[in-house]
Amino acid sequence: MIGLFILSEGCVIVFELEKNKYITGGIKEKVSMFQQLVCWNLIEQKNESGIKLDYLQIFEFFQEKDNNKIIYRQERPLFIDEYSFRGGAIKYLKIWVIDDSERIVMMLPEEY
């Protein structure tokens, strides 16, 4: 699957899910396999629904009262999705998934 988005400047951004996917050391060290799989699955679902994907996908995991929350968003075209799930307490965590045209990399923002 390929998601295309054409910016007003005429630049094309491609988020191609068949590319090799990588995780950084920070992801391996600080992010559970469950959280990693949730991110990959939400990107795949969004792509299959026909939504055009930006090169940058942003995920935020946090706890709100008795629920765990995930905010999944991108800037162009803008969308913000919120998901709730029950489970053990989780710490706030922000994850970026970047398609750099050669590969897709999951990283923590501070690793950019």
Backbone as ProteinMPNN parsed JSONL, in Angstrom:
{"seq_chain_A": "MIGLFILSEGCVIVFELEKNKYITGGIKEKVSMFQQLVCWNLIEQKNESGIKLDYLQIFEFFQEKDNNKIIYRQERPLFIDEYSFRGGAIKYLKIWVIDDSERIVMMLPEEY", "coords_chain_A": {"N_chain_A": [[0.834, -1.186, 0.0], [0.445, 2.249, -0.721], [0.575, 5.526, 0.439], [-0.175, 8.722, -0.691], [0.548, 12.202, -0.655], [0.07, 15.452, -1.732], [1.662, 18.408, -1.33], [0.899, 21.927, -1.052], [2.999, 23.267, -2.207], [3.693, 21.63, -4.227], [5.268, 19.486, -3.668], [5.718, 16.005, -3.185], [4.795, 13.716, -0.751], [5.443, 10.529, 0.433], [4.13, 7.718, 2.031], [4.975, 4.665, 2.365], [4.025, 1.539, 3.069], [5.193, -0.938, 2.577], [7.876, -0.712, 2.784], [11.055, -1.35, 4.423], [10.939, -1.643, 7.931], [12.045, -0.05, 10.871], [13.249, 0.173, 14.257], [14.403, 2.437, 16.738], [17.095, 2.559, 19.187], [16.084, 3.751, 21.507], [13.335, 3.222, 21.329], [13.362, 0.427, 21.456], [14.333, 0.128, 24.03], [12.564, 1.593, 25.748], [9.875, 1.301, 25.007], [7.064, -0.735, 25.048], [6.47, -3.943, 23.472], [3.788, -4.285, 22.898], [2.882, -1.581, 22.667], [4.412, -0.778, 20.451], [3.376, -2.497, 18.446], [0.718, -1.648, 18.418], [1.013, 0.942, 17.339], [2.099, 0.362, 14.718], [-0.077, -1.153, 13.719], [-2.226, 0.704, 13.803], [-1.355, 2.594, 11.935], [-1.365, 1.011, 9.617], [-4.133, 0.378, 9.463], [-5.187, 2.949, 9.067], [-4.045, 3.603, 6.609], [-5.184, 1.599, 4.97], [-7.801, 2.439, 5.035], [-7.884, 4.434, 3.238], [-7.024, 6.962, 3.848], [-4.845, 9.651, 3.312], [-1.476, 9.515, 4.072], [0.842, 11.368, 5.93], [4.396, 12.027, 6.014], [5.14, 11.928, 8.658], [3.992, 10.351, 11.482], [2.328, 10.575, 14.539], [2.218, 9.487, 17.857], [0.759, 9.415, 21.061], [0.893, 8.137, 24.246], [-0.829, 7.826, 27.27], [-2.079, 8.113, 30.666], [-5.374, 8.612, 31.807], [-7.401, 9.312, 34.304], [-9.039, 6.362, 35.045], [-8.462, 5.124, 32.702], [-6.341, 4.135, 29.984], [-4.941, 6.032, 27.375], [-4.604, 6.701, 23.871], [-3.421, 8.986, 21.616], [-3.504, 9.513, 18.26], [-2.075, 11.056, 15.559], [-1.625, 13.211, 12.691], [-0.201, 15.872, 10.723], [-0.661, 16.828, 8.046], [-2.709, 15.573, 5.579], [-4.655, 16.937, 8.204], [-5.469, 14.92, 10.933], [-6.825, 13.669, 13.962], [-6.997, 11.115, 16.138], [-8.487, 9.417, 18.858], [-8.03, 6.906, 21.246], [-9.142, 4.604, 23.715], [-8.24, 2.387, 26.352], [-8.28, -0.302, 28.691], [-6.11, -1.348, 31.317], [-2.917, -1.953, 32.858], [-1.301, 0.76, 34.593], [0.166, 3.313, 32.617], [3.021, 5.204, 31.594], [3.453, 8.599, 30.424], [4.152, 8.86, 27.002], [5.65, 9.682, 23.959], [5.699, 8.908, 20.555], [7.279, 8.88, 17.427], [6.732, 8.057, 14.03], [8.449, 7.835, 11.167], [8.575, 8.215, 7.687], [11.177, 8.163, 5.665], [11.598, 8.123, 2.957], [13.323, 6.074, 2.18], [13.081, 4.158, 4.128], [11.047, 3.137, 6.955], [10.931, 4.497, 10.107], [10.598, 3.998, 13.536], [10.689, 6.054, 16.301], [11.756, 7.812, 19.281], [10.932, 11.22, 19.958], [13.146, 12.68, 20.956], [15.265, 11.393, 19.813], [15.534, 12.238, 17.26]], "CA_chain_A": [[0.0, 0.0, 0.0], [1.171, 3.511, -0.768], [-0.212, 6.716, 0.694], [0.441, 9.896, -1.311], [-0.002, 13.499, -0.29], [0.727, 16.514, -2.484], [1.636, 19.684, -0.625], [0.581, 23.075, -1.901], [4.208, 23.648, -2.931], [3.913, 20.674, -5.296], [6.135, 18.411, -3.178], [4.972, 14.787, -2.893], [5.243, 12.942, 0.399], [4.967, 9.157, 0.287], [4.259, 6.825, 3.174], [4.841, 3.363, 1.713], [4.104, 0.582, 4.167], [5.98, -2.118, 2.232], [9.294, -0.439, 3.046], [11.608, -1.934, 5.642], [10.593, -0.897, 9.138], [13.103, -0.11, 11.875], [13.035, 0.876, 15.515], [15.646, 2.958, 17.306], [17.463, 2.03, 20.495], [15.16, 4.279, 22.509], [12.087, 2.462, 21.231], [13.64, -0.923, 21.969], [14.578, 0.209, 25.469], [11.528, 2.242, 26.555], [8.515, 1.119, 24.494], [6.68, -2.152, 25.069], [6.111, -4.536, 22.184], [2.373, -3.971, 22.713], [2.76, -0.22, 22.158], [4.962, -0.767, 19.097], [2.423, -3.143, 17.542], [-0.442, -0.762, 18.291], [1.374, 1.999, 16.379], [2.154, -0.199, 13.356], [-1.424, -1.548, 13.305], [-3.046, 1.89, 13.537], [-0.904, 3.152, 10.653], [-1.868, 0.115, 8.568], [-5.577, 0.578, 9.365], [-5.438, 4.268, 8.483], [-3.67, 3.496, 5.205], [-6.184, 0.773, 4.289], [-9.065, 3.177, 4.961], [-7.789, 5.405, 2.153], [-6.517, 8.248, 4.328], [-3.495, 9.976, 2.845], [-0.585, 9.579, 5.222], [1.985, 12.266, 5.934], [5.646, 11.334, 6.318], [5.292, 11.87, 10.113], [2.857, 9.885, 12.267], [2.629, 10.885, 15.939], [1.427, 8.747, 18.841], [0.976, 9.762, 22.462], [0.295, 7.207, 25.197], [-0.892, 8.421, 28.604], [-3.17, 7.653, 31.515], [-6.344, 9.635, 32.182], [-8.27, 8.67, 35.303], [-8.875, 4.902, 35.074], [-8.24, 4.629, 31.341], [-5.158, 4.477, 29.203], [-5.346, 6.708, 26.138], [-3.669, 6.879, 22.765], [-3.754, 9.995, 20.618], [-2.794, 9.242, 17.004], [-2.337, 12.216, 14.705], [-0.677, 13.709, 11.701], [-0.479, 17.283, 10.459], [-1.157, 17.104, 6.689], [-3.897, 16.279, 6.041], [-4.816, 16.826, 9.648], [-6.433, 14.083, 11.638], [-6.497, 13.353, 15.353], [-7.844, 10.026, 16.623], [-8.26, 9.087, 20.266], [-8.41, 5.544, 21.61], [-9.063, 4.3, 25.149], [-8.184, 0.971, 26.675], [-8.017, -0.613, 30.099], [-4.889, -2.112, 31.537], [-2.063, -1.39, 33.887], [-0.924, 2.167, 34.434], [1.253, 3.586, 31.677], [3.633, 6.528, 31.669], [3.343, 9.388, 29.202], [5.144, 8.479, 26.009], [5.393, 10.154, 22.603], [6.415, 8.128, 19.546], [7.2, 9.323, 16.039], [7.025, 7.091, 12.976], [8.845, 8.689, 10.044], [8.925, 7.624, 6.398], [12.213, 9.051, 5.116], [11.647, 7.754, 1.54], [14.06, 4.821, 2.011], [12.688, 3.219, 5.18], [10.146, 3.694, 7.959], [11.629, 4.394, 11.385], [9.879, 4.356, 14.752], [11.675, 6.642, 17.207], [11.339, 8.806, 20.258], [11.257, 12.543, 19.417], [14.485, 13.138, 21.345], [16.268, 10.697, 19.007], [15.554, 12.817, 15.912]], "C_chain_A": [[0.874, 1.243, 0.0], [0.188, 4.624, -0.454], [0.515, 7.906, 0.097], [-0.23, 11.155, -0.8], [0.774, 14.565, -1.04], [0.551, 17.818, -1.723], [1.317, 20.808, -1.591], [1.783, 23.526, -2.712], [4.511, 22.683, -4.074], [4.815, 19.519, -4.906], [5.271, 17.2, -2.833], [5.609, 14.068, -1.713], [4.629, 11.558, 0.274], [5.163, 8.409, 1.599], [3.946, 5.445, 2.628], [5.08, 2.262, 2.738], [4.889, -0.68, 3.839], [7.474, -1.903, 2.459], [9.745, -1.176, 4.298], [11.298, -1.023, 6.818], [11.677, -1.125, 10.183], [12.637, 0.57, 13.149], [14.394, 1.327, 16.033], [15.919, 2.292, 18.657], [16.525, 2.496, 21.591], [13.832, 3.549, 22.509], [12.284, 1.077, 21.834], [13.73, -0.926, 23.494], [13.358, 0.65, 26.273], [10.088, 1.934, 26.161], [8.187, -0.371, 24.454], [6.357, -2.638, 23.658], [4.642, -4.259, 21.878], [2.203, -2.58, 22.102], [3.306, -0.112, 20.736], [3.958, -1.347, 18.106], [1.164, -2.309, 17.361], [-0.151, 0.328, 17.26], [1.387, 1.468, 14.951], [0.756, -0.551, 12.858], [-2.313, -0.348, 13.005], [-2.641, 2.561, 12.229], [-1.458, 2.318, 9.504], [-3.372, 0.302, 8.371], [-5.904, 1.902, 8.692], [-5.14, 4.239, 6.989], [-4.72, 2.709, 4.412], [-7.524, 1.482, 4.159], [-9.042, 4.256, 3.88], [-7.322, 6.781, 2.583], [-5.107, 8.457, 3.797], [-2.599, 10.198, 4.054], [0.585, 10.51, 4.969], [3.24, 11.456, 6.256], [5.848, 11.151, 7.822], [3.972, 11.475, 10.763], [3.237, 10.038, 13.74], [1.659, 10.136, 16.848], [1.783, 9.242, 20.229], [0.199, 8.769, 23.318], [0.298, 7.888, 26.563], [-2.068, 7.84, 29.372], [-4.049, 8.839, 31.865], [-7.4, 8.97, 33.056], [-8.002, 7.168, 35.293], [-8.584, 4.3, 33.707], [-6.86, 4.994, 30.83], [-5.652, 5.059, 27.892], [-4.21, 6.689, 25.132], [-4.23, 7.995, 21.899], [-2.874, 9.693, 19.412], [-3.119, 10.392, 16.073], [-1.262, 12.392, 13.644], [-1.107, 15.125, 11.367], [-1.1, 17.541, 9.097], [-1.478, 15.828, 5.951], [-4.134, 15.968, 7.517], [-5.838, 15.756, 10.02], [-5.9, 13.849, 13.041], [-7.5, 12.296, 15.803], [-7.48, 9.742, 18.073], [-8.808, 7.697, 20.544], [-8.249, 5.386, 23.113], [-8.977, 2.799, 25.328], [-7.87, 0.816, 28.156], [-6.746, -1.436, 30.19], [-4.108, -1.474, 32.661], [-1.708, 0.049, 33.578], [0.235, 2.299, 33.45], [1.769, 5.002, 31.901], [3.41, 7.255, 30.352], [4.493, 9.023, 28.269], [4.726, 9.031, 24.659], [6.294, 9.371, 21.654], [6.205, 8.782, 18.191], [7.479, 8.132, 15.136], [7.233, 7.915, 11.714], [9.169, 7.842, 8.824], [9.916, 8.575, 5.751], [12.502, 8.772, 3.646], [12.454, 6.493, 1.273], [13.584, 3.747, 2.98], [11.667, 3.917, 6.08], [10.785, 3.439, 9.319], [10.709, 4.846, 12.521], [10.918, 4.854, 15.751], [11.0, 7.502, 18.261], [11.724, 10.175, 19.709], [12.668, 13.012, 19.762], [15.597, 12.435, 20.571], [16.394, 11.283, 17.604], [16.763, 13.695, 15.716]], "O_chain_A": [[1.92, 1.278, 0.648], [-0.908, 4.666, -1.013], [1.707, 8.086, 0.349], [-1.434, 11.17, -0.545], [2.004, 14.585, -0.993], [-0.57, 18.275, -1.5], [1.45, 20.654, -2.805], [1.622, 24.105, -3.787], [5.474, 22.884, -4.813], [5.1, 18.655, -5.735], [4.2, 17.356, -2.247], [6.819, 13.844, -1.687], [3.428, 11.428, 0.037], [6.235, 8.463, 2.201], [2.78, 5.094, 2.45], [6.199, 2.076, 3.215], [5.225, -1.434, 4.752], [8.254, -2.847, 2.332], [8.927, -1.575, 5.128], [11.382, 0.201, 6.717], [12.165, -2.241, 10.36], [11.752, 1.426, 13.129], [15.41, 0.674, 15.793], [15.082, 1.564, 19.191], [16.202, 1.734, 22.503], [13.264, 3.286, 23.568], [11.465, 0.615, 22.628], [13.267, -1.853, 24.158], [13.133, 0.139, 27.37], [9.166, 2.271, 26.904], [8.94, -1.167, 23.894], [6.019, -1.852, 22.773], [4.285, -4.022, 20.724], [1.464, -2.415, 21.131], [2.718, 0.578, 19.903], [3.715, -0.763, 17.051], [0.602, -2.267, 16.267], [-0.987, 0.603, 16.399], [0.761, 2.052, 14.066], [0.427, -0.281, 11.703], [-3.081, -0.38, 12.043], [-3.5, 3.046, 11.492], [-1.964, 2.866, 8.525], [-3.839, 0.376, 7.234], [-6.795, 1.97, 7.845], [-5.901, 4.789, 6.192], [-5.098, 3.109, 3.311], [-8.306, 1.161, 3.264], [-10.052, 4.914, 3.632], [-7.234, 7.685, 1.752], [-4.278, 7.548, 3.831], [-2.928, 10.976, 4.949], [1.234, 10.447, 3.925], [3.144, 10.32, 6.722], [6.644, 10.306, 8.231], [2.964, 12.167, 10.619], [4.342, 9.672, 14.139], [0.446, 10.151, 16.638], [2.953, 9.462, 20.542], [-1.005, 8.584, 23.134], [1.308, 8.462, 26.969], [-2.934, 7.169, 28.809], [-3.56, 9.924, 32.178], [-8.194, 8.158, 32.58], [-6.868, 6.74, 35.509], [-8.474, 3.081, 33.579], [-6.29, 6.022, 31.195], [-6.672, 4.623, 27.36], [-3.031, 6.664, 25.485], [-5.393, 7.948, 21.496], [-1.65, 9.626, 19.527], [-4.288, 10.681, 15.817], [-0.177, 11.814, 13.697], [-2.224, 15.538, 11.679], [-1.984, 18.39, 8.984], [-0.564, 15.04, 5.709], [-3.843, 14.872, 7.996], [-6.939, 15.713, 9.47], [-4.691, 13.832, 13.274], [-8.704, 12.549, 15.844], [-6.314, 9.816, 18.463], [-9.915, 7.358, 20.126], [-7.34, 5.958, 23.714], [-9.561, 2.033, 24.562], [-7.273, 1.693, 28.78], [-6.366, -2.13, 29.247], [-4.59, -0.562, 33.333], [-1.806, 0.496, 32.435], [1.165, 1.492, 33.457], [1.031, 5.882, 32.346], [3.207, 6.636, 29.308], [5.643, 8.896, 28.688], [3.576, 8.87, 24.251], [7.485, 9.192, 21.908], [5.094, 9.188, 17.85], [8.342, 7.304, 15.427], [6.324, 8.602, 11.247], [9.933, 6.88, 8.904], [9.544, 9.672, 5.332], [13.56, 9.155, 3.145], [12.282, 5.886, 0.216], [13.674, 2.556, 2.682], [11.453, 5.126, 5.98], [11.137, 2.306, 9.645], [10.122, 5.927, 12.474], [11.906, 4.171, 16.021], [9.83, 7.866, 18.142], [12.757, 10.289, 19.048], [13.316, 13.67, 18.949], [16.756, 12.838, 20.662], [17.265, 10.87, 16.839], [16.945, 14.265, 14.64]]}, "name": "protein", "num_of_chains": 1, "seq": "MIGLFILSEGCVIVFELEKNKYITGGIKEKVSMFQQLVCWNLIEQKNESGIKLDYLQIFEFFQEKDNNKIIYRQERPLFIDEYSFRGGAIKYLKIWVIDDSERIVMMLPEEY"}
